[in-house]
């Protein structure tokens, strides 16, 4: 099947030490004429400097409005194998944990019905199967769902939630990111599979402010683990860091953004009232410092990429919320947030954009969150502020 | 052959069935971790149990053949337990210390790159590109391959002042966190799109198309049942193309990529930051984009040479000032660097204190 095309430009990208995606496509092309045609079309793109994919069409499986993204070559006569080359999003496991047995089963099904190419993983988090035909979709869904796998989100819907490794393998995690992500994914199955929102809505959960899942930059709702109470210090371990050559003054004390730490060569002191929980000291002295004992999450809303009026980072809405199973308070908050957005947004408006145009006050009032200084970097500078009837009491 | 019975709305399988026994036992009770090399680390639990992680690079596009090979390795060395990172690396989760070195040896023998842990360049988060996206104006996978072939030593061994997160987006939709990366490549258009007036009435909703434009550059053209673009206002974002394909934004000979720098997502020391424009344009030069690769190495090496320990790229630039960044890197400052969009007024200097 393979080798239908000469690919001198792509062959250049098989050289060098970094693993080659071209080699991966060629491996798939040994078994799949779809992958071979993908290779042929890609070589053409490299020559002409443009892509040859049409916009996504509406394809899917019965009863779902998402999870499959239609993709068609704009050159179907030249590359018939990729006339249809749809993407199937399989909802990944929390924290991307797998067993070899499960992954091999996923591969076996995919080889039977698709190109044999995957993305491990897509940007939102899904296990992405790249390239199949419309007529195979129902069979693919039956095979995967009967083995316990479901489709992820696409279109104007709840998108597949994702998270960092969390308590699975990280000492910094303040919340159970894996369980929160699993529970919320189960809670919002209908919203995930049947797009009924103004636009996409992404939820990402990070165990601490290091934010290894980039929740604050690319999730409409960013759930970030935090704590209250004093950072726990093991002075003996502090000493070991110093003994091993760490310049505690320069690397820790001087880099603390709130100047709340002091070190006299023997004892490390933290003025916890001034600490803003940025994670620098804990991350650099992980054996010596642990976060405070009262755990919870900060809820931030609104981040997105630049289309169309500029990128947004998520804004703090709820500084501290308890995030323990069964997460009742968290689920209720999400329902209120989505409800307000759904009622207020124009088509294709992300929640951050709606808050920007409507103002923070209507949003906070709708979800029942009071104004707090933690929500802003600074109060307003202009004198143009609104008053509501409820303010005249 | 009859298909098995489908199920709906079951969601993903629960994570716990994929966790190795050592993680189940010590879940949420990890005490600390230590980096053992550029690509290996050990997590120590309060119980004293030790979990070893071996991380390797992946091109993200993986064939089932390679996934099976990775699975075979995980069965041989760590009872079949593995995971992927948020930056698309593969991690082998090894609970038997004696198997770490043999695993690393076999990985290296099979040409896997072991690395990506600690103050290094980890895998590049990237988008689909020409491989599989309709709106791509460069190939993300090819750029990543070319950049990381050049920087692979920063993945495997060489250390930097802090971690450096790279990203590549094949258009301004930026699927992935390109807008908050230390150094990122984003593909950009530079010409007003061409409208196919015959097709627009057939496939596009005029009000949606008009509303899609962030600068209000599109207005209806009732005569042709199409639209008109005000060329003065268009900034080539391509959002109209997304909702109305006959408005073709692609101009292969004038499309290319920009480089942005200084973003981060963590709150450590300083607030999360957006990436800002460093270099407005390079032509697409497949297959290896040599000028882009050289420009990224220049920025990375200038950071490596000048930043203080633990400073991210954006923190280093803010400390020295952007005027110094352009001086140290030798990057030309152009009109394109001065913002004239949504955030413009916040970026103009309002102080008499600056450097030369």
XYZ file of C-alpha atoms in Angstrom:
749
model
C 0.000 0.000 0.000
C 2.727 2.423 0.911
C 5.198 4.133 -1.277
C 2.745 5.406 -3.859
C 4.285 8.847 -3.582
C 7.763 10.258 -3.816
C 8.182 12.555 -0.812
C 11.604 14.211 -1.056
C 10.641 17.196 1.126
C 9.046 15.136 3.861
C 11.937 12.687 3.742
C 14.139 15.548 4.961
C 12.050 15.522 8.131
C 12.972 11.919 8.865
C 16.549 13.014 9.478
C 17.785 14.275 12.845
C 17.384 13.109 16.452
C 13.866 14.330 17.295
C 11.165 11.696 16.683
C 9.696 12.196 13.222
C 5.995 12.567 12.485
C 6.819 11.685 8.872
C 8.142 8.323 10.008
C 4.898 7.834 11.931
C 2.784 8.580 8.863
C 4.947 6.218 6.795
C 4.533 3.476 9.404
C 0.769 3.871 9.177
C 0.974 3.993 5.378
C 2.445 0.491 5.326
C -0.992 -0.771 6.338
C -3.356 1.987 5.245
C -3.874 3.596 1.843
C -5.543 6.471 3.722
C -2.294 7.224 5.534
C -0.403 6.900 2.263
C -2.640 9.466 0.583
C -2.252 11.697 3.638
C 1.495 11.505 3.039
C 1.061 12.347 -0.642
C -1.135 15.353 0.040
C 1.194 16.600 2.759
C 4.166 16.472 0.376
C 2.114 18.596 -2.014
C 1.446 21.078 0.813
C 5.159 21.283 1.479
C 5.771 22.087 -2.193
C 2.989 24.644 -2.579
C 2.964 26.010 0.996
C -0.734 25.568 1.549
C -3.128 23.066 3.070
C -5.703 21.052 1.144
C -8.404 20.387 3.723
C -11.949 21.579 3.447
C -13.871 22.965 6.384
C -15.275 20.388 8.775
C -18.580 18.929 7.669
C -21.399 17.739 9.875
C -20.807 14.061 10.505
C -21.302 12.049 13.644
C -22.884 9.107 15.358
C -26.549 8.615 16.066
C -27.801 10.569 19.060
C -24.668 12.676 19.433
C -24.020 16.150 18.038
C -20.264 16.071 18.494
C -17.185 13.976 19.061
C -16.447 13.559 15.363
C -15.055 16.346 13.218
C -15.700 15.968 9.519
C -12.605 16.457 7.408
C -12.437 16.173 3.622
C -9.575 16.626 1.230
C -10.123 19.395 -1.293
C -8.304 17.150 -3.811
C -10.336 13.907 -3.590
C -9.569 12.825 -7.159
C -5.854 13.167 -6.623
C -5.927 11.633 -3.123
C -8.991 9.355 -2.984
C -7.906 7.677 0.250
C -8.474 10.901 2.160
C -11.637 12.064 0.402
C -13.041 11.484 3.908
C -10.488 11.805 6.681
C -12.568 12.497 9.777
C -11.301 13.002 13.298
C -12.745 10.932 16.131
C -12.234 12.331 19.617
C -12.095 9.629 22.297
C -12.484 11.032 25.799
C -9.095 10.449 27.437
C -8.612 9.152 30.946
C -8.069 11.651 33.766
C -4.363 12.533 33.845
C -3.708 10.530 30.641
C -3.049 7.303 32.582
C -3.316 4.109 30.508
C -2.399 0.476 30.585
C -0.694 -1.219 27.660
C -3.631 -3.600 27.399
C -6.163 -0.782 27.009
C -4.044 1.143 24.507
C -3.405 -1.928 22.379
C -7.118 -2.592 22.228
C -7.680 1.006 21.120
C -5.032 0.489 18.408
C -6.567 -2.794 17.204
C -9.948 -1.165 16.633
C -8.413 1.854 14.993
C -6.354 -0.235 12.561
C -9.553 -1.981 11.543
C -11.566 1.161 10.829
C -9.162 4.072 10.345
C -5.812 5.298 9.100
C -3.803 4.021 12.059
C -2.754 7.584 12.877
C -3.460 9.249 16.224
C -2.698 12.322 18.240
C -1.672 11.449 21.774
C -3.277 13.837 22.599
C -5.267 16.720 21.092
C -4.955 20.229 22.529
C -8.167 19.955 24.529
C -7.085 16.609 25.916
C -8.879 13.973 23.873
C -7.236 10.882 22.500
C -7.540 11.816 18.845
C -7.997 9.263 16.072
C -7.015 10.902 12.782
C -8.675 9.820 9.589
C -11.678 7.632 8.922
C -14.732 7.588 6.654
C -18.342 8.493 7.358
C -19.565 4.905 6.878
C -17.177 3.617 9.544
C -18.314 5.978 12.292
C -21.142 3.886 13.761
C -18.975 0.788 13.835
C -16.145 2.708 15.503
C -18.527 4.049 18.122
C -20.016 0.608 18.811
C -16.577 -0.962 19.159
C -15.228 1.688 21.512
C -18.325 2.352 23.589
C -18.955 -1.353 24.149
C -15.461 -1.484 25.654
C -16.043 1.427 27.984
C -14.770 4.351 25.891
C -16.905 7.329 24.919
C -16.510 10.244 22.541
C -15.235 13.630 23.639
C -16.777 17.036 22.945
C -16.684 19.221 19.867
C -18.534 22.216 18.486
C -20.612 24.544 20.661
C -20.650 22.229 23.637
C -18.968 21.375 26.882
C -15.540 20.247 25.758
C -13.752 17.262 27.208
C -12.458 18.354 30.628
C -8.801 17.667 31.351
C -6.335 18.037 34.202
C -2.767 17.706 35.450
C -1.390 14.503 37.005
C -2.545 15.712 40.421
C -2.508 13.395 43.461
C -1.656 10.509 41.138
C 1.981 11.556 41.193
C 2.540 15.040 42.559
C 3.190 16.269 46.058
C 1.968 19.785 45.269
C -1.595 18.970 44.331
C -4.101 20.572 46.685
C -7.134 18.953 45.113
C -8.006 15.638 43.518
C -7.706 16.809 39.928
C -8.213 13.309 38.500
C -11.431 12.698 40.401
C -12.792 16.212 39.831
C -12.216 15.826 36.089
C -13.767 12.358 35.984
C -16.770 13.460 38.067
C -17.439 16.633 36.081
C -17.095 14.737 32.788
C -19.727 12.278 33.977
C -21.932 15.068 35.341
C -22.026 16.925 32.027
C -22.368 14.042 29.545
C -25.435 15.535 27.904
C -23.840 18.977 27.544
C -20.715 17.297 26.168
C -22.360 15.136 23.533
C -25.228 17.351 22.367
C -24.007 20.845 21.546
C -26.560 23.366 22.815
C -24.276 26.157 24.033
C -23.528 29.522 22.385
C -19.967 28.297 21.785
C -17.360 26.007 23.289
C -16.901 25.730 27.066
C -13.694 24.218 28.407
C -12.939 23.146 31.974
C -9.398 22.406 33.078
C -8.252 21.493 36.560
C -4.749 22.053 37.953
C -3.662 20.907 41.396
C -1.708 24.068 42.189
C -0.636 27.426 40.761
C 2.204 25.844 38.758
C -0.682 24.944 36.448
C 0.830 22.127 34.373
C -2.359 21.889 32.313
C -2.355 25.619 31.428
C -5.846 25.931 32.877
C -5.505 29.666 33.421
C -4.705 30.265 29.744
C -6.964 27.922 27.839
C -10.068 27.020 29.824
C -13.302 28.980 30.094
C -13.371 27.642 33.630
C -10.027 27.156 35.347
C -10.075 25.220 38.618
C -6.746 25.696 40.393
C -5.878 24.039 43.707
C -4.888 26.288 46.599
C -4.803 26.324 50.378
C -5.365 28.348 53.503
C -3.184 28.291 56.560
C 0.558 28.340 57.040
C 3.108 26.738 54.717
C 4.524 23.749 56.608
C 8.295 23.990 57.045
C 10.736 21.158 57.716
C 13.772 23.101 58.980
C 16.062 20.052 58.810
C 15.335 19.730 55.092
C 15.868 23.490 54.625
C 19.328 23.008 56.062
C 19.998 20.125 53.673
C 19.171 22.365 50.696
C 21.639 24.940 52.037
C 24.266 22.237 52.650
C 23.871 21.003 49.080
C 24.686 24.477 47.778
C 21.352 26.199 47.311
C 21.694 29.947 47.815
C 18.505 30.264 49.834
C 18.774 34.049 50.099
C 19.098 34.598 46.336
C 16.981 31.743 45.037
C 14.153 31.727 47.536
C 13.999 34.776 49.805
C 14.853 37.388 47.166
C 12.545 35.799 44.602
C 9.516 35.709 46.880
C 7.059 38.140 45.258
C 5.648 39.367 48.567
C 8.907 39.529 50.538
C 7.308 37.417 53.225
C 10.270 35.120 53.839
C 13.450 35.440 55.856
C 16.454 33.185 56.398
C 19.252 33.804 58.879
C 21.421 30.886 57.808
C 19.703 28.555 60.266
C 15.961 29.033 60.292
C 13.563 29.789 57.474
C 10.668 32.016 58.482
C 7.525 32.772 56.530
C 5.102 35.557 57.353
C 2.124 33.608 56.020
C -0.305 36.545 56.248
C 1.674 38.192 53.433
C 2.091 35.000 51.353
C 0.115 35.013 48.096
C 0.587 31.254 47.518
C 2.503 31.650 44.244
C 4.259 28.230 44.668
C 7.839 29.427 43.960
C 9.365 28.430 47.301
C 7.418 25.177 47.531
C 8.394 24.183 43.993
C 12.085 24.930 44.541
C 12.338 23.358 48.030
C 9.892 20.547 47.657
C 11.398 18.440 50.426
C 11.291 21.265 52.940
C 8.042 23.107 52.271
C 4.447 21.916 51.946
C 1.301 23.893 51.393
C -1.089 24.716 54.247
C -3.500 22.124 55.539
C -6.865 23.578 54.542
C -7.230 22.635 50.870
C -9.542 23.997 48.217
C -9.665 25.547 44.780
C -9.676 28.976 43.196
C -12.233 29.294 40.402
C -11.224 31.495 37.482
C -13.287 32.218 34.402
C -12.776 33.330 30.843
C -9.467 32.397 29.261
C -9.213 31.766 25.565
C -6.962 32.180 22.539
C -6.856 35.481 20.603
C -9.726 34.968 18.162
C -11.257 37.426 17.908
C -10.610 40.466 20.048
C -7.496 39.313 21.832
C -6.429 36.553 24.188
C -7.787 36.379 27.699
C -6.341 34.843 30.834
C -8.930 33.587 33.287
C -10.143 35.985 35.988
C -10.516 35.073 39.652
C -14.207 34.708 40.465
C -14.281 32.549 43.597
C -11.026 32.888 45.546
C -11.581 29.753 47.627
C -14.081 26.937 47.328
C -14.027 23.548 48.991
C -13.408 20.879 46.369
C -14.054 17.567 48.098
C -16.154 14.686 46.731
C -19.007 14.647 45.786
C -18.267 18.250 44.681
C -21.868 19.391 45.114
C -20.977 23.064 45.589
C -18.677 23.008 42.564
C -21.286 21.369 40.325
C -23.949 23.873 41.373
C -21.598 26.765 40.683
C -20.801 25.428 37.211
C -24.515 25.057 36.405
C -25.116 28.675 37.436
C -22.156 29.926 35.396
C -23.177 28.020 32.278
C -26.809 29.042 32.753
C -25.972 32.762 32.815
C -23.664 32.465 29.833
C -26.221 30.452 27.844
C -28.908 33.082 28.559
C -26.687 36.078 27.818
C -24.251 35.219 25.031
C -24.634 35.868 21.343
C -23.732 32.954 19.059
C -19.972 32.203 19.046
C -19.316 34.301 22.154
C -17.086 32.751 24.801
C -17.946 33.428 28.432
C -14.953 35.741 28.939
C -16.118 37.902 26.070
C -19.647 38.048 27.470
C -18.399 39.137 30.890
C -16.294 41.810 29.182
C -19.265 43.196 27.272
C -21.923 42.824 30.000
C -19.729 43.734 32.957
C -18.616 41.655 35.890
C -21.482 42.729 38.154
C -24.388 41.040 36.316
C -22.317 37.879 36.095
C -21.403 37.825 39.778
C -24.979 38.617 40.812
C -26.349 35.866 38.597
C -24.079 33.250 40.125
C -24.453 34.619 43.664
C -20.840 35.597 44.290
C -20.174 38.849 46.202
C -17.547 41.394 45.088
C -14.156 40.692 46.665
C -10.779 42.435 46.310
C -9.233 39.070 45.348
C -11.143 39.325 42.050
C -9.250 42.382 40.793
C -5.666 43.570 40.431
C -6.826 47.043 41.414
C -10.123 48.910 41.673
C -11.311 51.028 38.768
C -9.499 54.215 37.799
C -12.371 56.001 36.092
C -15.280 57.778 37.812
C -17.956 56.252 35.574
C -19.623 53.702 37.758
C -23.143 52.367 37.649
C -25.616 52.261 40.515
C -28.470 49.783 40.763
C -31.722 50.210 42.663
C -30.480 47.553 45.061
C -27.612 49.870 46.042
C -30.083 52.498 47.428
C -31.164 50.874 50.635
C -19.607 -9.720 11.636
C -22.141 -8.259 14.032
C -21.031 -5.213 15.918
C -21.037 -5.136 19.709
C -23.867 -3.233 21.388
C -23.172 0.491 21.560
C -23.531 2.463 24.790
C -24.069 6.206 25.049
C -23.134 8.832 27.631
C -20.922 6.504 29.625
C -18.052 8.987 29.719
C -14.421 7.901 29.896
C -13.392 4.847 31.910
C -12.588 5.737 35.500
C -8.944 6.657 35.917
C -8.255 4.384 38.873
C -8.219 1.219 36.770
C -5.159 2.542 34.933
C -3.132 3.510 37.988
C -0.252 1.236 38.953
C -0.603 -0.357 42.436
C 2.090 1.949 43.877
C 0.016 4.988 42.877
C -3.194 3.524 44.225
C -1.458 2.870 47.528
C 0.130 6.303 47.800
C -2.537 8.381 46.046
C -2.386 11.959 47.314
C 0.361 10.997 49.755
C 3.464 11.941 47.823
C 6.117 13.658 49.883
C 8.657 14.934 47.394
C 10.341 14.192 44.092
C 13.886 14.399 42.819
C 15.190 14.716 39.288
C 17.662 11.934 38.599
C 18.568 13.015 35.065
C 17.124 15.088 32.242
C 14.503 12.427 31.653
C 14.156 10.465 34.890
C 12.761 11.334 38.292
C 11.673 9.617 41.468
C 8.602 10.438 43.528
C 8.838 9.400 47.166
C 5.683 8.797 49.156
C 5.105 9.362 52.846
C 5.137 5.561 53.127
C 8.679 5.532 51.730
C 7.563 3.896 48.476
C 9.375 5.144 45.380
C 7.905 5.602 41.913
C 10.340 6.143 39.057
C 9.306 8.028 35.945
C 11.111 7.793 32.620
C 9.982 10.438 30.141
C 10.527 10.326 26.380
C 9.751 12.666 23.511
C 6.896 12.030 21.124
C 6.003 13.736 17.849
C 2.375 13.691 19.101
C 1.284 12.173 15.792
C 1.754 8.522 16.628
C 1.063 5.474 14.492
C -0.577 2.484 16.121
C 2.677 0.651 15.410
C 4.644 3.041 17.626
C 1.971 3.028 20.336
C 2.223 -0.777 20.394
C 6.006 -0.566 20.693
C 5.659 1.856 23.616
C 3.113 -0.519 25.178
C 5.485 -3.482 24.747
C 8.232 -1.548 26.509
C 5.898 -0.652 29.354
C 4.901 -4.316 29.705
C 8.521 -5.384 29.764
C 9.667 -2.851 32.347
C 6.695 -1.508 34.309
C 3.791 -3.963 34.170
C 2.149 -2.078 31.315
C 1.632 1.198 33.195
C 2.258 4.407 31.307
C 0.863 7.869 30.828
C 1.157 10.900 28.589
C 1.989 14.383 29.804
C 0.080 17.562 29.057
C 2.938 18.370 26.662
C 2.509 15.060 24.830
C 5.564 13.270 26.194
C 5.306 9.586 27.093
C 6.017 8.540 30.682
C 6.855 5.034 31.847
C 5.797 4.521 35.482
C 8.343 2.172 37.003
C 7.972 0.866 40.555
C 11.014 -1.442 40.457
C 14.195 0.635 40.641
C 16.308 -2.110 39.105
C 14.357 -1.775 35.862
C 14.997 1.947 35.349
C 18.471 1.714 33.831
C 17.652 -1.199 31.514
C 14.524 0.663 30.319
C 16.523 3.820 29.645
C 19.171 1.754 27.832
C 16.627 0.055 25.591
C 14.854 3.350 24.901
C 18.132 4.944 23.845
C 19.040 1.938 21.740
C 15.664 2.303 19.982
C 16.446 6.016 19.379
C 13.889 7.441 21.789
C 14.946 10.742 23.345
C 14.837 10.533 27.139
C 14.396 14.011 28.620
C 12.055 16.921 29.148
C 12.223 17.020 32.954
C 13.329 20.048 34.974
C 14.837 23.332 33.799
C 14.887 22.334 30.164
C 12.981 22.644 26.932
C 10.119 20.179 27.076
C 8.116 18.951 24.110
C 6.582 21.639 21.908
C 2.822 21.951 22.247
C 1.486 22.300 18.720
C -1.471 22.192 16.408
C -2.432 20.130 13.327
C -1.021 22.240 10.516
C -1.169 21.079 6.925
C -1.426 17.510 8.225
C -5.081 17.871 9.115
C -6.485 21.398 9.389
C -8.426 23.583 6.976
C -7.210 26.901 8.353
C -3.496 26.103 8.754
C -1.096 28.608 7.218
C 2.003 26.631 8.065
C 2.822 23.068 9.067
C 3.088 22.764 12.835
C 4.614 19.272 12.893
C 7.362 20.212 10.455
C 8.308 23.327 12.394
C 8.375 21.350 15.639
C 10.593 18.685 14.126
C 13.002 21.256 12.695
C 13.148 23.312 15.912
C 13.588 20.318 18.214
C 16.207 18.655 15.984
C 18.184 21.834 16.632
C 17.378 22.118 20.355
C 17.292 18.431 21.323
C 20.217 18.794 23.725
C 18.111 21.222 25.764
C 15.524 18.436 26.022
C 17.890 15.647 27.025
C 20.734 17.184 29.023
C 21.543 20.895 28.877
C 20.031 22.992 31.651
C 18.550 26.478 31.440
C 17.791 29.110 34.107
C 14.228 27.737 34.313
C 12.003 25.597 32.180
C 11.291 26.962 28.700
C 7.924 26.170 27.177
C 7.717 26.284 23.392
C 4.598 26.161 21.262
C 3.655 26.269 17.590
C 0.260 27.361 16.289
C -0.515 26.965 12.607
C -2.929 29.916 12.594
C -4.151 32.628 14.954
C -6.855 30.336 16.321
C -3.984 29.008 18.450
C -5.318 25.621 19.524
C -3.008 25.140 22.541
C -1.439 27.684 24.889
C 0.711 29.484 22.350
C -0.422 32.847 23.660
C 1.191 32.134 27.055
C 4.443 30.358 26.090
C 8.077 31.312 26.720
C 8.799 31.196 23.000
C 6.176 30.402 20.397
C 5.643 30.404 16.665
C 2.295 31.520 15.291
C 1.407 31.469 11.630
C -0.041 34.678 10.240
C -1.637 35.967 7.078
C -0.694 39.398 5.715
C -3.156 40.048 2.912
C -6.849 40.850 2.737
C -8.819 37.720 1.777
C -10.219 37.163 -1.700
C -13.987 36.804 -1.905
C -15.632 34.338 -4.272
C -18.855 36.309 -4.835
C -20.521 33.444 -6.673
C -20.129 31.014 -3.819
C -20.784 33.317 -0.856
C -24.593 33.475 -1.339
C -24.706 29.682 -1.669
C -22.730 28.642 1.424
C -22.568 31.610 3.813
C -24.906 33.326 6.220
C -24.320 37.012 5.587
C -25.167 38.294 9.112
C -22.891 35.683 10.735
C -20.104 36.575 8.336
C -20.479 40.305 9.029
C -20.570 39.644 12.798
C -17.463 37.450 12.649
C -15.172 40.402 11.934
C -13.535 41.825 15.064
C -12.716 45.144 13.390
C -16.091 45.618 11.659
C -14.368 45.541 8.298
C -17.083 43.449 6.641
C -20.388 44.852 5.441
C -23.174 43.285 3.364
C -23.203 43.714 -0.391
C -26.937 43.304 -1.175
C -26.410 43.650 -4.924
C -24.311 40.464 -5.172
C -25.879 38.875 -2.052
C -22.302 38.808 -0.837
C -20.062 40.958 1.383
C -17.516 43.758 0.972
C -14.306 43.976 2.991
C -12.901 47.342 3.995
C -9.231 46.731 3.258
C -8.064 49.490 5.598
C -9.617 47.777 8.589
C -8.829 44.122 7.879
C -6.044 42.637 10.019
C -6.139 39.197 8.331
C -7.297 37.161 11.342
C -9.229 34.788 9.085
C -12.258 34.551 11.343
C -14.484 35.334 8.338
C -12.916 32.404 6.485
C -13.848 30.130 9.373
C -17.538 31.012 9.093
C -17.571 31.544 5.324
C -15.052 29.425 3.366
C -15.469 31.309 0.037
C -13.675 34.223 1.708
C -10.229 32.795 1.071
C -7.573 34.064 3.475
C -4.769 31.844 2.167
C -2.014 33.496 0.134
C 0.730 30.869 0.156
C 3.459 33.176 -1.090
C 2.706 35.882 1.482
C 1.755 33.726 4.485
C 4.312 32.835 7.105
C 5.042 32.834 10.794
C 5.721 35.253 13.642
C 7.640 34.565 16.841
C 6.248 35.633 20.211
C 8.025 35.431 23.557
C 7.708 35.892 27.300
C 4.477 34.148 28.206
C 3.863 31.770 31.075
C 0.929 30.111 32.801
C 2.242 29.444 36.303
C 1.753 32.016 39.074
C 5.235 31.411 40.498
C 6.986 34.680 41.440
C 5.113 36.740 38.862
C 1.621 36.598 37.382
C 0.850 34.503 34.308
C 1.725 36.448 31.171
C 0.774 36.609 27.546
C 3.496 36.144 24.973
C 4.449 39.315 23.093
C 5.669 39.878 19.573
C 9.402 39.428 19.048
C 9.658 38.881 15.292
C 6.686 39.792 13.080
C 7.402 37.630 10.068
C 9.308 34.845 8.399
C 8.283 33.287 5.102
C 7.304 29.640 5.195
C 10.405 27.720 4.200
C 9.497 24.052 4.277
C 10.744 21.509 4.974
C 13.009 22.964 7.683
C 12.267 26.666 8.169
C 15.982 27.428 8.798
C 15.495 31.136 9.618
C 12.823 30.370 12.216
C 15.008 27.698 13.797
C 17.980 30.080 13.973
C 15.860 32.886 15.426
C 14.548 30.658 18.206
C 18.031 29.449 19.057
C 19.208 33.056 19.213
C 16.449 34.009 21.665
C 16.997 30.888 23.759
C 20.768 31.344 23.939
C 20.434 35.047 24.801
C 18.085 34.067 27.627
C 20.431 31.283 28.760
C 23.357 33.702 28.872
C 21.615 36.621 30.573
C 18.789 35.408 32.816
C 19.159 34.842 36.545
C 18.546 31.379 37.949
C 14.793 30.579 38.162
C 13.784 33.437 35.860
C 11.440 32.445 33.064
C 11.955 34.135 29.670
C 9.193 36.669 30.361
C 10.525 37.471 33.834
C 14.008 38.017 32.466
C 12.687 40.345 29.759
C 10.587 42.321 32.232
C 13.580 42.765 34.531
C 15.905 44.007 31.805
C 13.184 45.804 29.824
C 11.975 45.118 26.290
C 14.325 47.737 24.881
C 17.201 45.664 26.259
C 15.679 42.472 24.910
C 15.758 43.879 21.377
C 19.302 45.130 21.892
C 20.658 41.869 23.330
C 19.005 39.661 20.734
C 19.729 41.999 17.844
C 16.122 41.707 16.709
C 14.905 44.644 14.660
C 12.039 46.688 16.158
C 9.345 47.536 13.604
C 5.946 49.214 13.311
C 4.375 45.783 13.690
C 5.692 45.617 17.261
C 3.630 48.616 18.360
C 0.160 47.421 19.247
C -2.803 49.013 17.467
C -5.436 46.516 18.542
C -7.440 45.847 21.719
C -4.638 46.149 24.262
C -2.762 49.009 22.606
C -3.119 51.764 25.200
C -1.788 49.557 27.997
C 1.420 48.956 26.054
C 2.572 52.520 25.325
C 5.307 53.725 27.664
C 4.126 56.279 30.219
C 7.389 56.902 32.017
C 10.554 58.867 31.356
C 12.618 56.005 32.748
C 13.973 53.606 30.164
C 17.216 52.269 28.791
C 19.230 52.517 25.582
